[in-house]
mmCIF file with all atom_site columns, C-alpha atoms and ligand atoms in Angstrom:
data_model
loop_
_atom_site.group_PDB
_atom_site.id
_atom_site.type_symbol
_atom_site.label_atom_id
_atom_site.label_alt_id
_atom_site.label_comp_id
_atom_site.label_asym_id
_atom_site.label_entity_id
_atom_site.label_seq_id
_atom_site.pdbx_PDB_ins_code
_atom_site.Cartn_x
_atom_site.Cartn_y
_atom_site.Cartn_z
_atom_site.occupancy
_atom_site.B_iso_or_equiv
_atom_site.pdbx_formal_charge
_atom_site.auth_seq_id
_atom_site.auth_comp_id
_atom_site.auth_asym_id
_atom_site.auth_atom_id
_atom_site.pdbx_PDB_model_num
ATOM   1   C  CA  . MET H 1 1   ? -18.594 1.910  -56.165 1.00 74.00 ? 1   MET H CA  1
ATOM   2   C  CA  . ASN H 1 2   ? -18.482 -1.860 -55.687 1.00 80.00 ? 2   ASN H CA  1
ATOM   3   C  CA  . LYS H 1 3   ? -21.490 -3.907 -54.591 1.00 79.00 ? 3   LYS H CA  1
ATOM   4   C  CA  . VAL H 1 4   ? -20.459 -4.191 -50.940 1.00 78.00 ? 4   VAL H CA  1
ATOM   5   C  CA  . THR H 1 5   ? -20.155 -0.432 -50.460 1.00 78.00 ? 5   THR H CA  1
ATOM   6   C  CA  . SER H 1 6   ? -23.385 0.278  -52.363 1.00 78.00 ? 6   SER H CA  1
ATOM   7   C  CA  . ASP H 1 7   ? -25.253 -2.305 -50.253 1.00 93.00 ? 7   ASP H CA  1
ATOM   8   C  CA  . MET H 1 8   ? -23.690 -0.760 -47.151 1.00 96.00 ? 8   MET H CA  1
ATOM   9   C  CA  . ARG H 1 9   ? -24.853 2.655  -48.358 1.00 97.00 ? 9   ARG H CA  1
ATOM   10  C  CA  . ASP H 1 10  ? -28.460 1.419  -48.475 1.00 97.00 ? 10  ASP H CA  1
ATOM   11  C  CA  . ILE H 1 11  ? -28.103 -0.092 -45.007 1.00 97.00 ? 11  ILE H CA  1
ATOM   12  C  CA  . CYS H 1 12  ? -26.843 3.267  -43.714 1.00 98.00 ? 12  CYS H CA  1
ATOM   13  C  CA  . ILE H 1 13  ? -29.631 5.244  -45.429 1.00 98.00 ? 13  ILE H CA  1
ATOM   14  C  CA  . ASN H 1 14  ? -32.219 2.939  -43.812 1.00 98.00 ? 14  ASN H CA  1
ATOM   15  C  CA  . LEU H 1 15  ? -30.496 3.233  -40.456 1.00 98.00 ? 15  LEU H CA  1
ATOM   16  C  CA  . LEU H 1 16  ? -30.583 7.041  -40.642 1.00 98.00 ? 16  LEU H CA  1
ATOM   17  C  CA  . LYS H 1 17  ? -34.273 6.857  -41.556 1.00 98.00 ? 17  LYS H CA  1
ATOM   18  C  CA  . ASP H 1 18  ? -34.986 4.515  -38.612 1.00 97.00 ? 18  ASP H CA  1
ATOM   19  C  CA  . ARG H 1 19  ? -33.365 7.135  -36.380 1.00 97.00 ? 19  ARG H CA  1
ATOM   20  C  CA  . GLY H 1 20  ? -35.610 9.868  -37.790 1.00 96.00 ? 20  GLY H CA  1
ATOM   21  C  CA  . VAL H 1 21  ? -33.540 11.510 -40.532 1.00 98.00 ? 21  VAL H CA  1
ATOM   22  C  CA  . SER H 1 22  ? -34.334 11.405 -44.249 1.00 98.00 ? 22  SER H CA  1
ATOM   23  C  CA  . LEU H 1 23  ? -31.978 12.286 -47.092 1.00 98.00 ? 23  LEU H CA  1
ATOM   24  C  CA  . LYS H 1 24  ? -34.271 15.243 -47.756 1.00 98.00 ? 24  LYS H CA  1
ATOM   25  C  CA  . ASP H 1 25  ? -33.554 16.615 -44.267 1.00 98.00 ? 25  ASP H CA  1
ATOM   26  C  CA  . ILE H 1 26  ? -29.821 16.529 -45.039 1.00 98.00 ? 26  ILE H CA  1
ATOM   27  C  CA  . VAL H 1 27  ? -30.365 18.054 -48.506 1.00 98.00 ? 27  VAL H CA  1
ATOM   28  C  CA  . GLU H 1 28  ? -31.934 21.129 -46.851 1.00 98.00 ? 28  GLU H CA  1
ATOM   29  C  CA  . ILE H 1 29  ? -28.864 21.683 -44.679 1.00 97.00 ? 29  ILE H CA  1
ATOM   30  C  CA  . VAL H 1 30  ? -26.370 21.228 -47.527 1.00 97.00 ? 30  VAL H CA  1
ATOM   31  C  CA  . TYR H 1 31  ? -28.382 23.560 -49.760 1.00 97.00 ? 31  TYR H CA  1
ATOM   32  C  CA  . ASP H 1 32  ? -28.479 26.290 -47.095 1.00 96.00 ? 32  ASP H CA  1
ATOM   33  C  CA  . LEU H 1 33  ? -24.738 25.901 -46.440 1.00 95.00 ? 33  LEU H CA  1
ATOM   34  C  CA  . GLN H 1 34  ? -23.719 26.252 -50.094 1.00 95.00 ? 34  GLN H CA  1
ATOM   35  C  CA  . ILE H 1 35  ? -26.327 28.443 -51.828 1.00 95.00 ? 35  ILE H CA  1
ATOM   36  C  CA  . LYS H 1 36  ? -24.466 31.612 -50.833 1.00 94.00 ? 36  LYS H CA  1
ATOM   37  C  CA  . TYR H 1 37  ? -21.326 30.375 -52.619 1.00 93.00 ? 37  TYR H CA  1
ATOM   38  C  CA  . VAL H 1 38  ? -22.922 28.491 -55.540 1.00 93.00 ? 38  VAL H CA  1
ATOM   39  C  CA  . PRO H 1 39  ? -25.838 30.646 -56.747 1.00 93.00 ? 39  PRO H CA  1
ATOM   40  C  CA  . ASP H 1 40  ? -27.093 28.137 -59.364 1.00 95.00 ? 40  ASP H CA  1
ATOM   41  C  CA  . LEU H 1 41  ? -27.077 25.258 -56.859 1.00 96.00 ? 41  LEU H CA  1
ATOM   42  C  CA  . THR H 1 42  ? -29.964 22.777 -57.062 1.00 97.00 ? 42  THR H CA  1
ATOM   43  C  CA  . LYS H 1 43  ? -31.241 20.316 -54.455 1.00 98.00 ? 43  LYS H CA  1
ATOM   44  C  CA  . GLU H 1 44  ? -30.492 17.463 -56.906 1.00 97.00 ? 44  GLU H CA  1
ATOM   45  C  CA  . VAL H 1 45  ? -26.804 18.429 -56.851 1.00 97.00 ? 45  VAL H CA  1
ATOM   46  C  CA  . CYS H 1 46  ? -26.920 18.415 -53.026 1.00 98.00 ? 46  CYS H CA  1
ATOM   47  C  CA  . LEU H 1 47  ? -28.529 14.959 -52.997 1.00 98.00 ? 47  LEU H CA  1
ATOM   48  C  CA  . GLU H 1 48  ? -25.882 13.591 -55.392 1.00 97.00 ? 48  GLU H CA  1
ATOM   49  C  CA  . ALA H 1 49  ? -23.150 14.938 -53.105 1.00 97.00 ? 49  ALA H CA  1
ATOM   50  C  CA  . ILE H 1 50  ? -24.763 13.309 -50.050 1.00 98.00 ? 50  ILE H CA  1
ATOM   51  C  CA  . LEU H 1 51  ? -24.967 9.964  -51.885 1.00 97.00 ? 51  LEU H CA  1
ATOM   52  C  CA  . ARG H 1 52  ? -21.266 10.295 -52.809 1.00 96.00 ? 52  ARG H CA  1
ATOM   53  C  CA  . VAL H 1 53  ? -20.405 10.870 -49.150 1.00 97.00 ? 53  VAL H CA  1
ATOM   54  C  CA  . LEU H 1 54  ? -22.561 7.908  -48.042 1.00 97.00 ? 54  LEU H CA  1
ATOM   55  C  CA  . GLY H 1 55  ? -20.761 5.688  -50.573 1.00 96.00 ? 55  GLY H CA  1
ATOM   56  C  CA  . LYS H 1 56  ? -17.460 6.023  -48.679 1.00 96.00 ? 56  LYS H CA  1
ATOM   57  C  CA  . ARG H 1 57  ? -16.440 3.130  -46.472 1.00 95.00 ? 57  ARG H CA  1
ATOM   58  C  CA  . GLU H 1 58  ? -15.097 5.305  -43.630 1.00 95.00 ? 58  GLU H CA  1
ATOM   59  C  CA  . VAL H 1 59  ? -18.383 7.244  -43.542 1.00 97.00 ? 59  VAL H CA  1
ATOM   60  C  CA  . GLN H 1 60  ? -20.420 4.034  -43.393 1.00 97.00 ? 60  GLN H CA  1
ATOM   61  C  CA  . ASN H 1 61  ? -18.271 2.698  -40.559 1.00 97.00 ? 61  ASN H CA  1
ATOM   62  C  CA  . ALA H 1 62  ? -18.716 5.884  -38.521 1.00 98.00 ? 62  ALA H CA  1
ATOM   63  C  CA  . ILE H 1 63  ? -22.514 5.787  -39.065 1.00 98.00 ? 63  ILE H CA  1
ATOM   64  C  CA  . LEU H 1 64  ? -22.785 2.123  -38.011 1.00 98.00 ? 64  LEU H CA  1
ATOM   65  C  CA  . THR H 1 65  ? -20.645 2.651  -34.920 1.00 98.00 ? 65  THR H CA  1
ATOM   66  C  CA  . GLY H 1 66  ? -22.207 5.889  -33.686 1.00 98.00 ? 66  GLY H CA  1
ATOM   67  C  CA  . ILE H 1 67  ? -25.816 4.830  -34.177 1.00 98.00 ? 67  ILE H CA  1
ATOM   68  C  CA  . GLU H 1 68  ? -25.147 1.504  -32.455 1.00 98.00 ? 68  GLU H CA  1
ATOM   69  C  CA  . LEU H 1 69  ? -23.835 3.325  -29.386 1.00 98.00 ? 69  LEU H CA  1
ATOM   70  C  CA  . ASP H 1 70  ? -26.878 5.660  -29.335 1.00 98.00 ? 70  ASP H CA  1
ATOM   71  C  CA  . VAL H 1 71  ? -29.249 2.684  -29.574 1.00 98.00 ? 71  VAL H CA  1
ATOM   72  C  CA  . LEU H 1 72  ? -27.446 0.703  -26.859 1.00 98.00 ? 72  LEU H CA  1
ATOM   73  C  CA  . ALA H 1 73  ? -27.493 3.771  -24.583 1.00 98.00 ? 73  ALA H CA  1
ATOM   74  C  CA  . GLU H 1 74  ? -31.237 4.176  -25.215 1.00 97.00 ? 74  GLU H CA  1
ATOM   75  C  CA  . ARG H 1 75  ? -31.762 0.556  -24.143 1.00 97.00 ? 75  ARG H CA  1
ATOM   76  C  CA  . ASN H 1 76  ? -29.558 1.025  -21.076 1.00 97.00 ? 76  ASN H CA  1
ATOM   77  C  CA  . MET H 1 77  ? -27.241 -1.695 -22.340 1.00 98.00 ? 77  MET H CA  1
ATOM   78  C  CA  . LEU H 1 78  ? -23.834 -0.048 -21.932 1.00 98.00 ? 78  LEU H CA  1
ATOM   79  C  CA  . SER H 1 79  ? -21.603 -0.446 -18.886 1.00 98.00 ? 79  SER H CA  1
ATOM   80  C  CA  . GLU H 1 80  ? -21.089 2.403  -16.460 1.00 98.00 ? 80  GLU H CA  1
ATOM   81  C  CA  . PRO H 1 81  ? -19.671 4.991  -16.580 1.00 97.00 ? 81  PRO H CA  1
ATOM   82  C  CA  . LEU H 1 82  ? -20.029 4.974  -20.399 1.00 98.00 ? 82  LEU H CA  1
ATOM   83  C  CA  . GLN H 1 83  ? -23.807 4.439  -20.153 1.00 98.00 ? 83  GLN H CA  1
ATOM   84  C  CA  . SER H 1 84  ? -24.293 7.697  -18.240 1.00 97.00 ? 84  SER H CA  1
ATOM   85  C  CA  . LEU H 1 85  ? -21.794 9.667  -20.318 1.00 97.00 ? 85  LEU H CA  1
ATOM   86  C  CA  . ILE H 1 86  ? -23.560 8.808  -23.577 1.00 97.00 ? 86  ILE H CA  1
ATOM   87  C  CA  . SER H 1 87  ? -27.187 8.767  -22.386 1.00 96.00 ? 87  SER H CA  1
ATOM   88  C  CA  . THR H 1 88  ? -26.833 12.226 -20.795 1.00 95.00 ? 88  THR H CA  1
ATOM   89  C  CA  . ASP H 1 89  ? -24.837 13.576 -23.770 1.00 94.00 ? 89  ASP H CA  1
ATOM   90  C  CA  . ASN H 1 90  ? -22.166 14.725 -21.333 1.00 94.00 ? 90  ASN H CA  1
ATOM   91  C  CA  . PRO H 1 91  ? -20.411 17.750 -22.893 1.00 92.00 ? 91  PRO H CA  1
ATOM   92  C  CA  . LEU H 1 92  ? -17.014 16.549 -21.656 1.00 94.00 ? 92  LEU H CA  1
ATOM   93  C  CA  . TYR H 1 93  ? -17.352 13.156 -23.387 1.00 97.00 ? 93  TYR H CA  1
ATOM   94  C  CA  . GLY H 1 94  ? -16.361 14.469 -26.836 1.00 95.00 ? 94  GLY H CA  1
ATOM   95  C  CA  . ILE H 1 95  ? -15.907 11.123 -28.614 1.00 97.00 ? 95  ILE H CA  1
ATOM   96  C  CA  . ASP H 1 96  ? -19.051 11.797 -30.671 1.00 96.00 ? 96  ASP H CA  1
ATOM   97  C  CA  . GLU H 1 97  ? -17.302 14.755 -32.344 1.00 95.00 ? 97  GLU H CA  1
ATOM   98  C  CA  . ILE H 1 98  ? -14.060 12.761 -32.729 1.00 96.00 ? 98  ILE H CA  1
ATOM   99  C  CA  . LEU H 1 99  ? -15.761 9.754  -34.346 1.00 97.00 ? 99  LEU H CA  1
ATOM   100 C  CA  . VAL H 1 100 ? -17.272 11.892 -37.121 1.00 97.00 ? 100 VAL H CA  1
ATOM   101 C  CA  . LEU H 1 101 ? -13.972 13.551 -38.082 1.00 95.00 ? 101 LEU H CA  1
ATOM   102 C  CA  . SER H 1 102 ? -13.531 10.596 -40.440 1.00 93.00 ? 102 SER H CA  1
ATOM   103 C  CA  . ILE H 1 103 ? -16.714 11.788 -42.184 1.00 96.00 ? 103 ILE H CA  1
ATOM   104 C  CA  . CYS H 1 104 ? -15.825 15.518 -42.226 1.00 94.00 ? 104 CYS H CA  1
ATOM   105 C  CA  . ASN H 1 105 ? -12.449 14.904 -43.808 1.00 89.00 ? 105 ASN H CA  1
ATOM   106 C  CA  . VAL H 1 106 ? -13.466 12.809 -46.838 1.00 92.00 ? 106 VAL H CA  1
ATOM   107 C  CA  . TYR H 1 107 ? -13.433 15.921 -49.063 1.00 88.00 ? 107 TYR H CA  1
ATOM   108 C  CA  . GLY H 1 108 ? -10.620 17.834 -47.410 1.00 84.00 ? 108 GLY H CA  1
ATOM   109 C  CA  . SER H 1 109 ? -10.263 20.243 -44.540 1.00 86.00 ? 109 SER H CA  1
ATOM   110 C  CA  . ILE H 1 110 ? -13.067 22.609 -45.645 1.00 87.00 ? 110 ILE H CA  1
ATOM   111 C  CA  . GLY H 1 111 ? -15.375 19.875 -44.294 1.00 90.00 ? 111 GLY H CA  1
ATOM   112 C  CA  . LEU H 1 112 ? -14.065 20.546 -40.819 1.00 92.00 ? 112 LEU H CA  1
ATOM   113 C  CA  . THR H 1 113 ? -14.886 24.258 -41.067 1.00 92.00 ? 113 THR H CA  1
ATOM   114 C  CA  . ASN H 1 114 ? -18.397 23.415 -42.277 1.00 94.00 ? 114 ASN H CA  1
ATOM   115 C  CA  . PHE H 1 115 ? -18.808 20.917 -39.437 1.00 95.00 ? 115 PHE H CA  1
ATOM   116 C  CA  . GLY H 1 116 ? -17.789 23.485 -36.821 1.00 94.00 ? 116 GLY H CA  1
ATOM   117 C  CA  . TYR H 1 117 ? -20.377 25.836 -38.271 1.00 95.00 ? 117 TYR H CA  1
ATOM   118 C  CA  . VAL H 1 118 ? -23.303 23.355 -38.235 1.00 95.00 ? 118 VAL H CA  1
ATOM   119 C  CA  . ASP H 1 119 ? -22.266 22.090 -34.798 1.00 93.00 ? 119 ASP H CA  1
ATOM   120 C  CA  . LYS H 1 120 ? -22.625 25.651 -33.522 1.00 94.00 ? 120 LYS H CA  1
ATOM   121 C  CA  . THR H 1 121 ? -25.749 26.756 -35.426 1.00 96.00 ? 121 THR H CA  1
ATOM   122 C  CA  . LYS H 1 122 ? -27.596 23.372 -35.368 1.00 95.00 ? 122 LYS H CA  1
ATOM   123 C  CA  . PRO H 1 123 ? -29.695 23.988 -38.505 1.00 96.00 ? 123 PRO H CA  1
ATOM   124 C  CA  . GLY H 1 124 ? -32.892 22.042 -39.321 1.00 95.00 ? 124 GLY H CA  1
ATOM   125 C  CA  . ILE H 1 125 ? -33.023 18.403 -38.292 1.00 96.00 ? 125 ILE H CA  1
ATOM   126 C  CA  . ILE H 1 126 ? -29.760 18.716 -36.279 1.00 95.00 ? 126 ILE H CA  1
ATOM   127 C  CA  . GLY H 1 127 ? -31.438 21.127 -33.847 1.00 95.00 ? 127 GLY H CA  1
ATOM   128 C  CA  . GLU H 1 128 ? -34.475 18.849 -33.670 1.00 94.00 ? 128 GLU H CA  1
ATOM   129 C  CA  . LEU H 1 129 ? -32.314 15.809 -32.865 1.00 94.00 ? 129 LEU H CA  1
ATOM   130 C  CA  . ASP H 1 130 ? -30.489 17.761 -30.194 1.00 89.00 ? 130 ASP H CA  1
ATOM   131 C  CA  . LYS H 1 131 ? -33.766 18.944 -28.653 1.00 90.00 ? 131 LYS H CA  1
ATOM   132 C  CA  . MET H 1 132 ? -35.349 15.477 -28.835 1.00 88.00 ? 132 MET H CA  1
ATOM   133 C  CA  . GLY H 1 133 ? -32.268 13.976 -27.167 1.00 85.00 ? 133 GLY H CA  1
ATOM   134 C  CA  . LYS H 1 134 ? -32.640 16.423 -24.285 1.00 85.00 ? 134 LYS H CA  1
ATOM   135 C  CA  . GLU H 1 135 ? -36.423 16.285 -23.869 1.00 87.00 ? 135 GLU H CA  1
ATOM   136 C  CA  . THR H 1 136 ? -37.276 12.607 -24.513 1.00 87.00 ? 136 THR H CA  1
ATOM   137 C  CA  . ASN H 1 137 ? -35.672 9.264  -23.696 1.00 89.00 ? 137 ASN H CA  1
ATOM   138 C  CA  . LYS H 1 138 ? -34.159 9.148  -27.192 1.00 94.00 ? 138 LYS H CA  1
ATOM   139 C  CA  . CYS H 1 139 ? -30.371 9.253  -27.302 1.00 97.00 ? 139 CYS H CA  1
ATOM   140 C  CA  . HIS H 1 140 ? -28.892 11.290 -30.169 1.00 97.00 ? 140 HIS H CA  1
ATOM   141 C  CA  . THR H 1 141 ? -25.428 11.866 -28.764 1.00 97.00 ? 141 THR H CA  1
ATOM   142 C  CA  . PHE H 1 142 ? -23.749 10.506 -31.908 1.00 98.00 ? 142 PHE H CA  1
ATOM   143 C  CA  . MET H 1 143 ? -26.617 11.066 -34.344 1.00 98.00 ? 143 MET H CA  1
ATOM   144 C  CA  . ASP H 1 144 ? -26.536 14.895 -34.371 1.00 96.00 ? 144 ASP H CA  1
ATOM   145 C  CA  . ASP H 1 145 ? -22.799 14.854 -35.104 1.00 97.00 ? 145 ASP H CA  1
ATOM   146 C  CA  . ILE H 1 146 ? -23.186 12.156 -37.765 1.00 98.00 ? 146 ILE H CA  1
ATOM   147 C  CA  . ILE H 1 147 ? -25.788 14.236 -39.617 1.00 98.00 ? 147 ILE H CA  1
ATOM   148 C  CA  . GLY H 1 148 ? -23.756 17.437 -39.208 1.00 97.00 ? 148 GLY H CA  1
ATOM   149 C  CA  . ALA H 1 149 ? -20.662 15.699 -40.557 1.00 98.00 ? 149 ALA H CA  1
ATOM   150 C  CA  . ILE H 1 150 ? -22.475 14.158 -43.558 1.00 98.00 ? 150 ILE H CA  1
ATOM   151 C  CA  . ALA H 1 151 ? -23.920 17.591 -44.422 1.00 98.00 ? 151 ALA H CA  1
ATOM   152 C  CA  . ALA H 1 152 ? -20.513 19.254 -43.937 1.00 97.00 ? 152 ALA H CA  1
ATOM   153 C  CA  . ALA H 1 153 ? -18.716 16.731 -46.157 1.00 97.00 ? 153 ALA H CA  1
ATOM   154 C  CA  . ALA H 1 154 ? -21.421 16.939 -48.840 1.00 97.00 ? 154 ALA H CA  1
ATOM   155 C  CA  . ALA H 1 155 ? -21.193 20.758 -48.778 1.00 96.00 ? 155 ALA H CA  1
ATOM   156 C  CA  . SER H 1 156 ? -17.426 20.452 -49.331 1.00 95.00 ? 156 SER H CA  1
ATOM   157 C  CA  . SER H 1 157 ? -18.003 18.103 -52.246 1.00 94.00 ? 157 SER H CA  1
ATOM   158 C  CA  . VAL H 1 158 ? -20.451 20.616 -53.780 1.00 93.00 ? 158 VAL H CA  1
ATOM   159 C  CA  . ALA H 1 159 ? -17.873 23.384 -53.300 1.00 89.00 ? 159 ALA H CA  1
ATOM   160 C  CA  . HIS H 1 160 ? -15.063 21.386 -54.935 1.00 86.00 ? 160 HIS H CA  1
ATOM   161 C  CA  . ASN H 1 161 ? -17.254 20.401 -57.883 1.00 83.00 ? 161 ASN H CA  1
ATOM   162 C  CA  . ALA H 1 162 ? -18.410 24.005 -58.406 1.00 79.00 ? 162 ALA H CA  1
ATOM   163 C  CA  . GLU H 1 163 ? -14.740 25.043 -58.471 1.00 78.00 ? 163 GLU H CA  1
ATOM   164 C  CA  . ASP H 1 164 ? -13.905 22.408 -61.112 1.00 74.00 ? 164 ASP H CA  1
ATOM   165 C  CA  . ASN H 1 165 ? -16.684 23.508 -63.487 1.00 58.00 ? 165 ASN H CA  1
HETATM 166 MG MG1 . MG  T 2 .   ? -23.202 14.941 -30.044 1.00 93.09 ? 201 MG  T MG1 1
#
């Protein structure tokens, strides 16, 4: 990883933290997704996979873009009708799920299956973000999908590595 992408990775990790999600929160989701397939899985292996995912340029770009839109919506700074679509997390908007496909796919199509699963079950911090977005003036329209997609891609990376060993 060159210096630019590793600096960008740190920026993204801090951004996720500012928006209420730690790497540890994501580790829990990845671990729960993969422990049934990789019985000797450790949380360190999950963390390494997450850091690999966060080192990818397309992942960093999706994080920067999605979080920016959430923050602007929270501050009421978008134009209508986009402001309302994003701040109310309108189910017909759908661009939040589309944006994160670039994250899901970094380790192949199994990431997409994992993403569909976490999007439906909303484990751990993803459910909390979703709930917070509905019950407070926080906007997590992109954030829940970003976290789901990072976890899904990291789970795929764990699966591929387990296969190679
Ligand atoms: Mg969403």
